[in-house]
Amino acid sequence: MINKLISKIKATNAPIVVGLDPMMKFVPEHIQKRAFRDCGETLEGAAEAIWQYNKEIVDNIYDIVPAVKPQIAMYEQFGIPGLMAFKKTIDYCKAKDLVVIGDIKRGDIGSTSEAYAAGHLGKVKVGSKSCYGFDEDFVTVNPYLGSDGVNPFIKVCKEEKKGIFVLVKTSNPSSGEFQDRAIADAQGRPLYEIVGEKVAQWGEEHMGDAYSYIGAVVGATYPEMGRILRKIMPKSYILVPGYGAQGGKGKDLAHFFNEDGLGAIINSSRGIIAAYQQEKYASFGAERFGEASRAAVEDMRDDIAEALDNR
Amino acid sequence: MINKLISKIKATNAPIVVGLDPMMKFVPEHIQKRAFRDCGETLEGAAEAIWQYNKEIVDNIYDIVPAVKPQIAMYEQFGIPGLMAFKKTIDYCKAKDLVVIGDIKRGDIGSTSEAYAAGHLGKVKVGSKSCYGFDEDFVTVNPYLGSDGVNPFIKVCKEEKKGIFVLVKTSNPSSGEFQDRAIADAQGRPLYEIVGEKVAQWGEEHMGDAYSYIGAVVGATYPEMGRILRKIMPKSYILVPGYGAQGGKGKDLAHFFNEDGLGAIINSSRGIIAAYQQEKYASFGAERFGEASRAAVEDMRDDIAEALDNR
């Protein structure tokens, strides 16, 4: 799957993943109204609204990006109906040949991580049969519990030729509170570097052609740390959130890439899916929000290409 | 909700939470057969099996324990039908007046944690209405992203009078890989202590009568660390996993309690729900697995009481 992701990045010339994080405030009025009319102001109505919203965005961008990243929390908040919309979104995107990165940030003790890995990347045994649960291509994993909590994901990745992105240095303002703490017996280097080393080590166990199936999450908001982590994990793809709305800019991104122009994939969520709400794309209007998203992808692609050209 | 939890602990004299982690290998043959006959060897069949299994256990223990802790991964692995069984289990346990701790270990950047908090502890806005998603009483939270990722949970806890348990030192063998690293600018103290201090600080913001709504997870498998963390977080309830199957013993537990005999709640999952598979309770047979679970709760209650008496 990492090979597929890379070949699609090359084909589209867009190291971009679109975050399908459908907060209600992004969903245009006319879509909400229709969904509430059909399903009521209920969890079902909310789920229908976000599904219709996603579908129109995907229809407008599927041919110019390699991947999407639905953030499960935005669906899970609407309970079972919301998670049905999550599953529907995954299936729809896969049918459009997009690589699907489930942003689930799971991670637990061994036997529990096994269940998460089976449910999101692999299959579960039911009697004499095997069944797929959510069936994403990649998921994000939280490393706080150590190798025990990550290894079950790696095992399933090997069986299914799928991948994970492990949280190393997250994009949020308080990510330093624990992640940046200086580790005494590692020459005072920050915890995120130690986690990064571990990612590189886990990655060696499961290599694709040029990059590993085991990648990392490093926020665009911390470009200097990105530069260091790029070297610590040379064979790991870096999933970079925080571009756009969270403050990351194109010129900050160059550090996350290797010399080969590969090695990073940049996420944008509201910058793309709610582009129609920005002044820059306002002329599309709420009715043509999908076209606004497409224009925002094209601008983001050019911004990144320029940053890579100028480095 | 922390006040309710404590009053129920006192009433049952059992600082015990039963982990409803229905792995298929625990579900008795006759229940699996019936569920597969009715719903097929499908995700729906698996969900039906774990729901029937849970129901019978809950019916046998609800009057002698204060709380249950369903581990969402064991349901999530069976996709949407599995999560429907999770929700059904929550609702059933709440109807039996049990306190429900959703073991979800979520945690993300601020806006995303907000969605998790709304979906699991609070309510979401849909048009002019508010709807509840999963509606547990407490959830577990992963702190790797720092305050940003925890504060949205605390906010909802205040609104809804609910609580969280933040992962501090987990019970698994590799938990030390990152959690035990010595922090250079904190006199070489381990990361989990730093996280524990933060939990105490977060906890001050949201106090119940004697204890805070903001608790911590510390594994029974690390009793010496439990002793230290007990002092660092005097007002935080400690949720202690790892008793029984993971190796923690009654005598190791005393450290987790305060002088008042409160301050800790011990989880057992397979030790209770799969008691019928142990030699000790084999005489119940698979048909009477619920009674075996009740006997295992009674033995665990006595083991803990003895440990507290002997300290």
XYZ file of C-alpha atoms in Angstrom:
622
model
C 0.000 0.000 0.000
C 2.948 2.362 0.599
C 4.051 1.568 -2.972
C 0.565 2.401 -4.224
C 0.528 5.638 -2.225
C 3.875 6.681 -3.701
C 2.915 5.829 -7.262
C -0.276 7.840 -6.887
C 1.664 10.779 -5.429
C 3.936 10.689 -8.474
C 1.026 10.367 -10.907
C -0.881 13.338 -9.457
C 2.276 15.301 -8.645
C 0.474 16.095 -5.401
C 1.922 14.886 -2.081
C -1.419 15.813 -0.586
C -3.966 14.069 1.554
C -7.352 15.675 2.001
C -8.632 15.485 5.560
C -12.284 14.526 5.427
C -13.155 16.011 8.816
C -16.733 17.118 8.249
C -17.511 19.407 11.167
C -21.108 20.550 10.933
C -20.084 24.191 10.646
C -18.386 23.371 7.339
C -21.407 21.626 5.807
C -23.287 24.062 3.552
C -26.760 25.105 4.674
C -28.525 23.540 1.678
C -27.040 20.108 2.443
C -27.926 20.299 6.120
C -31.495 21.381 5.285
C -32.041 18.525 2.843
C -30.623 15.949 5.268
C -32.684 17.218 8.193
C -35.803 17.264 6.035
C -35.226 13.623 5.049
C -33.919 12.243 8.365
C -34.831 14.814 11.025
C -32.554 16.789 13.322
C -31.171 13.525 14.649
C -27.888 11.633 14.612
C -29.148 10.048 11.395
C -29.751 13.504 9.913
C -26.265 14.657 10.873
C -24.743 11.488 9.420
C -26.653 11.940 6.162
C -25.466 15.564 5.945
C -21.797 14.730 6.405
C -22.003 11.815 3.994
C -23.575 13.947 1.225
C -20.990 16.654 1.917
C -18.088 14.187 1.721
C -19.408 12.595 -1.436
C -19.545 15.874 -3.324
C -16.034 16.808 -2.213
C -14.644 13.409 -3.194
C -16.373 13.600 -6.592
C -14.569 16.891 -7.178
C -11.071 15.910 -6.096
C -10.568 12.153 -6.498
C -8.615 12.467 -9.748
C -6.100 15.060 -8.506
C -5.104 13.730 -5.082
C -3.679 10.363 -4.061
C -5.341 9.976 -0.696
C -7.927 11.077 1.832
C -7.786 11.011 5.621
C -11.136 10.815 7.366
C -10.816 11.815 11.043
C -12.990 9.234 12.804
C -13.807 11.552 15.746
C -15.859 13.788 13.461
C -18.056 10.769 12.701
C -17.895 9.036 16.075
C -19.387 12.123 17.738
C -22.626 11.277 15.923
C -22.689 7.792 17.448
C -23.587 4.743 15.376
C -25.111 6.703 12.458
C -21.959 8.816 12.324
C -19.757 5.735 12.172
C -21.931 4.340 9.399
C -21.132 7.531 7.453
C -17.436 6.937 8.218
C -17.628 3.429 6.771
C -19.611 4.623 3.752
C -16.985 7.318 3.147
C -14.152 4.760 3.302
C -15.902 2.434 0.864
C -16.742 5.256 -1.522
C -13.195 6.603 -1.552
C -11.729 3.145 -2.114
C -14.116 2.621 -5.026
C -12.676 5.860 -6.460
C -9.218 4.292 -6.057
C -8.134 6.756 -3.385
C -5.785 5.560 -0.657
C -7.660 5.867 2.655
C -5.825 6.828 5.832
C -8.085 6.340 8.843
C -7.100 8.997 11.369
C -8.025 6.974 14.429
C -5.007 7.501 16.746
C -5.681 4.198 18.502
C -3.138 2.450 20.699
C -3.570 0.224 23.747
C -2.083 -2.831 25.469
C -1.201 -5.721 23.163
C -4.422 -7.727 23.090
C -6.467 -4.562 22.660
C -4.293 -3.108 19.915
C -4.731 -6.472 18.195
C -8.474 -5.867 18.115
C -8.072 -2.332 16.760
C -5.639 -3.557 14.098
C -7.983 -6.364 13.063
C -10.994 -4.057 12.936
C -9.390 -1.231 10.983
C -6.723 -2.838 8.781
C -7.342 -6.561 8.870
C -10.138 -9.004 9.393
C -11.763 -10.689 12.374
C -12.666 -14.333 12.741
C -16.344 -15.065 13.230
C -16.928 -18.781 13.573
C -15.495 -20.343 10.412
C -15.530 -17.065 8.458
C -13.359 -13.961 8.279
C -14.977 -10.530 8.090
C -13.657 -7.035 7.483
C -14.655 -4.260 9.884
C -13.671 -0.790 8.637
C -10.906 -1.812 6.221
C -8.863 1.359 5.816
C -5.506 1.252 3.941
C -3.510 3.041 6.650
C -4.321 4.185 10.177
C -2.650 6.534 12.644
C -1.388 5.007 15.905
C -0.614 6.548 19.330
C 2.719 5.280 20.733
C 2.318 6.174 24.439
C 2.053 2.480 25.411
C 5.287 1.477 23.659
C 6.078 -1.439 21.321
C 3.393 -3.720 22.795
C 0.756 -1.344 21.543
C 2.280 -0.869 18.084
C 3.453 -4.382 17.177
C -0.054 -5.816 16.658
C -0.635 -3.139 14.020
C 2.669 -3.998 12.320
C 1.740 -7.671 12.276
C -1.552 -6.965 10.518
C 0.197 -4.531 8.148
C 2.467 -7.366 7.048
C -0.417 -9.758 6.488
C -2.537 -7.241 4.602
C 0.192 -5.129 2.972
C -1.112 -2.054 4.736
C 0.563 0.669 6.769
C 0.452 2.928 9.801
C 1.575 6.414 10.738
C 2.773 6.638 14.335
C 2.325 9.938 16.216
C 5.786 11.366 16.798
C 5.442 15.158 17.051
C 1.879 16.376 16.764
C 0.829 19.723 15.290
C -1.081 21.165 18.259
C 0.242 24.028 20.451
C 0.659 21.925 23.618
C 2.294 18.951 21.882
C 5.559 19.893 23.561
C 4.211 19.386 27.062
C 5.281 15.743 27.058
C 6.689 15.127 23.564
C 9.447 17.736 23.883
C 10.692 16.719 27.327
C 14.455 16.201 27.388
C 15.416 12.605 28.101
C 18.248 12.387 30.619
C 19.907 9.184 29.379
C 19.689 10.231 25.709
C 21.914 13.308 25.948
C 18.884 15.422 26.770
C 17.303 14.812 23.393
C 13.525 15.274 23.306
C 11.103 12.398 23.668
C 9.799 12.819 20.103
C 13.270 11.964 18.761
C 13.282 8.785 20.834
C 9.860 7.893 19.441
C 11.147 8.739 15.956
C 14.061 6.346 16.379
C 11.643 3.654 17.385
C 9.556 4.334 14.284
C 12.656 3.948 12.110
C 13.417 0.654 13.842
C 9.834 -0.653 13.523
C 9.930 0.471 9.902
C 12.919 -1.682 9.042
C 10.787 -4.708 9.815
C 8.317 -3.895 7.096
C 9.739 -2.228 4.003
C 8.045 -1.469 0.698
C 10.194 -0.815 -2.384
C 11.833 2.432 -1.271
C 9.917 3.416 1.860
C 8.598 1.578 4.845
C 5.000 0.703 5.584
C 5.568 2.257 9.007
C 5.373 6.035 8.777
C 5.186 8.907 11.243
C 3.031 11.933 12.006
C 4.975 15.182 12.389
C 3.166 18.540 12.468
C 3.827 21.197 9.794
C 3.783 23.689 12.652
C 7.209 22.443 13.822
C 9.409 22.618 10.690
C 12.746 22.567 12.521
C 11.800 19.411 14.331
C 10.653 18.043 11.003
C 14.140 18.569 9.596
C 15.698 16.488 12.368
C 13.053 13.789 12.296
C 13.433 13.495 8.514
C 17.037 12.385 9.131
C 16.199 10.091 12.030
C 13.590 8.237 9.970
C 14.941 8.357 6.383
C 12.788 5.483 5.142
C 9.553 6.475 6.843
C 6.856 8.429 5.102
C 5.887 11.457 7.141
C 2.252 12.423 7.318
C 2.241 16.158 7.965
C -0.876 17.760 9.465
C -1.192 21.412 10.391
C -0.812 22.985 6.919
C -3.151 25.914 6.343
C -5.689 26.427 9.109
C -3.293 25.368 11.868
C -0.638 27.779 10.647
C 1.827 25.680 8.602
C 2.998 27.273 5.313
C 4.350 25.880 2.066
C 7.914 27.045 2.696
C 7.911 25.224 6.048
C 7.221 21.952 4.320
C 10.428 21.458 2.351
C 12.208 20.002 5.394
C 9.824 17.100 5.579
C 10.768 15.780 2.148
C 13.804 13.762 1.144
C 16.152 14.703 -1.697
C 14.098 12.460 -4.008
C 11.123 14.799 -3.551
C 9.326 11.998 -1.727
C 8.928 10.975 1.895
C 6.159 13.320 2.977
C 2.468 13.704 2.410
C 0.826 16.927 3.547
C -2.643 16.946 5.026
C -5.104 19.766 4.694
C -8.590 19.452 6.110
C -10.654 22.609 6.508
C -8.388 24.465 4.060
C -9.783 22.188 1.361
C -13.146 20.922 2.493
C -14.327 24.318 3.738
C -12.525 26.315 1.047
C -15.823 27.887 -0.041
C -15.950 29.704 3.331
C -12.626 31.473 2.623
C -12.618 34.891 0.994
C -10.274 33.554 -1.690
C -12.821 31.021 -2.933
C -16.011 32.848 -1.943
C -16.976 33.447 -5.564
C -17.839 29.749 -5.914
C -20.633 30.185 -3.387
C -21.896 27.528 -0.998
C -23.732 25.697 -3.775
C -20.468 25.025 -5.644
C -18.412 24.122 -2.553
C -16.992 21.034 -4.288
C -15.454 23.133 -7.042
C -13.983 25.470 -4.413
C -12.344 22.435 -2.812
C -10.864 21.418 -6.149
C -9.432 24.903 -6.669
C -7.947 24.822 -3.161
C -6.259 21.472 -3.896
C -4.746 22.898 -7.075
C -3.422 25.948 -5.210
C -1.999 23.765 -2.440
C -0.310 21.507 -5.007
C 1.329 24.556 -6.613
C 2.379 25.984 -3.220
C 4.135 22.739 -2.300
C 5.748 22.355 -5.736
C 7.123 25.892 -5.464
C 8.474 25.204 -1.977
C 10.223 22.084 -3.246
C 11.621 23.910 -6.297
C 13.011 26.734 -4.164
C 14.859 24.657 -1.621
C -20.449 11.060 38.775
C -17.282 10.608 40.875
C -19.492 11.041 43.957
C -21.868 8.387 42.647
C -18.971 6.051 41.893
C -17.615 6.457 45.430
C -20.984 5.968 47.093
C -21.519 2.796 45.068
C -18.038 1.551 45.996
C -18.911 2.066 49.653
C -22.309 0.419 49.306
C -20.939 -2.707 47.618
C -17.705 -2.702 49.621
C -16.120 -3.543 46.288
C -13.642 -1.115 44.690
C -14.007 -3.194 41.560
C -14.797 -2.474 37.950
C -15.581 -5.377 35.669
C -13.957 -5.074 32.261
C -16.531 -6.047 29.666
C -13.977 -7.026 27.019
C -15.807 -9.795 25.203
C -13.143 -11.487 23.129
C -14.717 -14.271 21.069
C -12.594 -16.918 22.750
C -14.303 -16.101 26.052
C -17.852 -16.406 24.691
C -19.260 -19.861 25.506
C -19.913 -22.186 22.585
C -23.682 -22.333 23.141
C -23.997 -18.558 22.895
C -21.874 -18.361 19.760
C -23.893 -21.170 18.136
C -27.215 -19.523 18.869
C -26.046 -16.131 17.609
C -24.566 -17.584 14.407
C -27.754 -19.588 13.804
C -29.848 -16.425 14.129
C -27.552 -13.915 12.406
C -25.011 -15.971 10.457
C -21.229 -16.077 10.807
C -21.130 -12.353 10.139
C -20.252 -9.169 11.999
C -23.899 -9.114 13.073
C -23.581 -12.665 14.418
C -20.458 -11.756 16.365
C -22.135 -8.643 17.756
C -25.179 -10.627 18.825
C -22.942 -13.199 20.552
C -21.000 -10.617 22.556
C -24.166 -8.745 23.484
C -25.878 -11.907 24.811
C -22.688 -12.814 26.653
C -22.415 -9.355 28.243
C -26.068 -9.320 29.227
C -25.845 -12.562 31.146
C -22.697 -11.432 32.968
C -24.243 -8.083 33.869
C -27.412 -9.793 35.119
C -25.228 -11.847 37.456
C -23.040 -9.090 38.870
C -24.838 -5.745 38.702
C -25.838 -5.774 42.388
C -22.350 -6.493 43.768
C -20.111 -4.156 41.762
C -20.256 -0.397 41.306
C -19.056 -0.144 37.735
C -18.230 -1.786 34.435
C -15.620 -0.860 31.861
C -16.367 -1.939 28.312
C -13.207 -1.850 26.176
C -14.443 -0.330 22.910
C -11.782 -2.080 20.783
C -13.394 -5.448 21.452
C -16.575 -4.116 19.854
C -15.017 -1.836 17.236
C -13.223 -4.824 15.716
C -16.644 -6.051 14.576
C -17.325 -2.802 12.729
C -20.699 -1.094 12.927
C -22.575 -4.113 14.352
C -19.914 -4.409 17.049
C -20.283 -0.760 17.993
C -24.046 -1.214 18.162
C -23.409 -3.952 20.751
C -21.128 -1.511 22.602
C -23.916 1.077 22.748
C -26.491 -1.541 23.765
C -24.159 -2.684 26.552
C -23.728 0.881 27.834
C -27.460 1.500 27.864
C -28.199 -1.811 29.552
C -25.605 -1.249 32.272
C -26.854 2.273 32.934
C -30.400 0.953 33.239
C -29.018 -1.416 35.904
C -27.601 1.680 37.645
C -23.992 0.665 37.033
C -21.409 3.396 36.471
C -20.045 2.943 32.934
C -16.405 3.682 32.169
C -15.835 3.659 28.412
C -12.293 2.401 27.874
C -11.691 4.332 24.677
C -8.206 5.831 25.218
C -8.981 8.684 22.821
C -6.933 11.858 22.638
C -6.169 14.200 19.738
C -5.643 17.870 18.897
C -8.122 20.256 20.508
C -10.908 20.394 17.935
C -10.801 16.631 17.511
C -10.781 15.860 21.240
C -13.813 18.139 21.431
C -15.629 15.816 19.057
C -14.628 12.709 21.035
C -15.686 14.359 24.293
C -19.041 15.391 22.832
C -19.666 11.951 21.359
C -18.757 9.907 24.420
C -19.559 12.091 27.434
C -21.634 14.987 26.166
C -24.001 15.826 23.379
C -23.673 17.098 19.825
C -25.663 19.841 18.169
C -27.707 18.790 15.158
C -29.602 21.734 13.733
C -31.712 23.097 16.591
C -31.486 19.886 18.643
C -28.922 18.246 20.907
C -28.286 14.511 20.663
C -26.291 12.053 22.740
C -23.863 9.719 20.962
C -22.488 6.982 23.239
C -23.106 8.673 26.596
C -20.732 6.866 28.958
C -20.213 8.176 32.527
C -16.411 8.200 32.374
C -13.891 7.584 29.581
C -10.164 6.922 29.488
C -7.985 9.514 27.737
C -4.491 9.295 26.195
C -2.316 12.284 27.219
C 0.410 12.125 24.520
C -0.839 15.338 22.878
C -0.736 17.386 26.101
C -3.302 19.743 27.653
C -4.881 20.699 24.310
C -6.031 17.144 23.905
C -7.319 16.731 27.466
C -8.986 20.099 28.165
C -11.966 19.530 25.831
C -12.783 16.395 27.851
C -12.534 18.354 31.108
C -14.853 21.030 29.722
C -17.528 18.468 28.874
C -16.994 16.739 32.233
C -17.852 20.001 33.963
C -20.973 20.524 31.870
C -22.211 16.975 32.298
C -20.799 16.151 35.750
C -18.843 13.273 34.263
C -15.231 12.200 34.567
C -12.125 10.873 32.841
C -9.185 8.648 33.678
C -5.972 9.807 32.008
C -3.349 7.178 31.098
C -0.355 7.767 33.339
C 1.456 4.437 33.719
C -0.119 1.611 31.765
C -0.081 -2.054 32.801
C 1.581 -3.558 29.724
C 5.174 -4.875 29.686
C 6.556 -2.228 27.310
C 4.841 0.714 29.012
C 8.230 1.848 30.258
C 9.619 2.369 26.778
C 8.452 5.988 26.732
C 6.546 6.446 30.013
C 9.562 5.619 32.227
C 12.098 7.817 30.449
C 13.941 10.089 32.853
C 13.233 13.760 32.239
C 16.393 15.850 32.367
C 14.931 19.094 33.672
C 12.825 17.337 36.330
C 15.703 15.842 38.344
C 15.602 12.766 36.155
C 12.140 11.797 37.299
C 10.213 9.572 34.887
C 7.723 10.912 32.374
C 4.801 9.175 34.072
C 5.376 11.287 37.179
C 5.267 14.437 35.074
C 2.011 13.243 33.536
C 0.749 12.405 37.047
C 1.496 15.936 38.221
C -0.462 17.273 35.301
C -3.396 15.021 36.186
C -3.360 16.393 39.751
C -3.335 19.920 38.340
C -6.158 19.222 35.859
C -8.024 17.550 38.700
C -8.007 20.641 40.893
C -10.098 22.367 38.252
C -12.926 19.909 38.653
C -13.443 18.514 42.145
C -16.268 16.349 43.471
C -16.864 16.169 47.226
C -13.641 14.428 48.253
C -12.086 13.334 44.962
C -11.655 14.901 41.571
C -13.563 14.062 38.421
C -10.174 13.739 36.734
C -8.619 10.386 37.562
C -5.655 8.380 36.309
C -4.860 4.933 34.947
C -1.946 3.191 36.695
C -1.291 -0.515 36.113
C -1.465 -3.031 38.994
C 1.666 -4.557 37.508
C 3.738 -1.594 38.755
C 2.904 -1.345 42.481
C 5.975 0.693 43.455
C 5.155 3.305 40.870
C 1.588 3.197 42.147
C 2.817 4.141 45.612
C 4.562 7.232 44.289
C 1.742 8.249 41.978
C -0.769 7.883 44.810
C 1.097 10.687 46.607
C 1.511 12.848 43.521
C -2.233 12.735 42.788
C -3.862 12.527 46.251
C -7.287 13.670 45.056
C -7.417 11.626 41.861
C -9.155 8.294 41.673
C -6.830 5.690 40.217
C -8.255 3.149 37.798
C -6.005 0.102 38.143
C -5.946 -2.437 35.292
C -3.724 -5.498 35.216
C -5.111 -7.383 38.226
C -5.372 -11.135 37.671
C -4.641 -12.214 34.115
C -1.962 -9.555 33.582
C -0.157 -10.582 36.768
C -1.195 -8.038 39.418
C -2.046 -9.541 42.833
C -4.186 -8.378 45.767
C -1.238 -7.535 47.980
C 0.184 -5.279 45.256
C -2.953 -3.183 45.313
C -2.774 -1.655 48.765
C -0.420 1.097 47.542
C -3.016 2.453 45.177
C -5.473 3.301 47.944
C -5.447 6.269 50.278
C -5.636 5.981 54.069
C -9.411 6.417 53.831
C -9.617 3.104 51.959
C -10.727 5.000 48.863
C -8.946 6.444 45.865
C -8.620 3.344 43.701
C -10.858 1.111 41.664
C -9.426 -2.169 40.434
C -10.320 -3.554 37.040
C -10.529 -7.199 36.184
C -11.637 -8.311 32.754
C -10.988 -11.914 31.735
C -10.507 -12.919 35.392
C -14.210 -12.227 35.864
C -15.912 -12.526 32.507
C -14.071 -15.729 31.540
C -13.948 -17.131 35.086
C -15.739 -20.281 33.931
C -12.635 -21.149 31.861
C -10.437 -21.223 34.991
C -9.924 -24.478 36.868
C -11.079 -22.782 40.046
C -14.544 -22.111 38.661
C -14.761 -24.997 36.187
C -17.471 -26.742 38.183
C -19.967 -24.083 37.048
C -19.573 -25.275 33.470
C -19.924 -23.111 30.369
C -23.715 -23.026 30.675
C -23.511 -21.279 34.067
C -20.705 -18.861 33.128
C -22.576 -15.928 34.644
C -22.600 -17.552 38.067
C -18.891 -18.267 37.727
C -18.346 -14.560 37.079
C -20.300 -13.683 40.208
C -18.183 -16.076 42.281
C -15.016 -14.548 40.818
C -16.192 -11.043 41.774
C -16.841 -12.209 45.339
C -13.370 -13.760 45.572
C -11.760 -10.625 44.150
C -13.663 -8.445 46.614
C -12.386 -10.590 49.502
C -8.815 -10.569 48.138
C -8.793 -6.776 48.014
C -10.426 -6.407 51.435
C -7.782 -8.679 52.919
C -4.996 -6.716 51.258
C -6.397 -3.486 52.691
C -6.832 -5.008 56.162
C -3.249 -6.284 56.216
C -1.503 -3.077 55.266
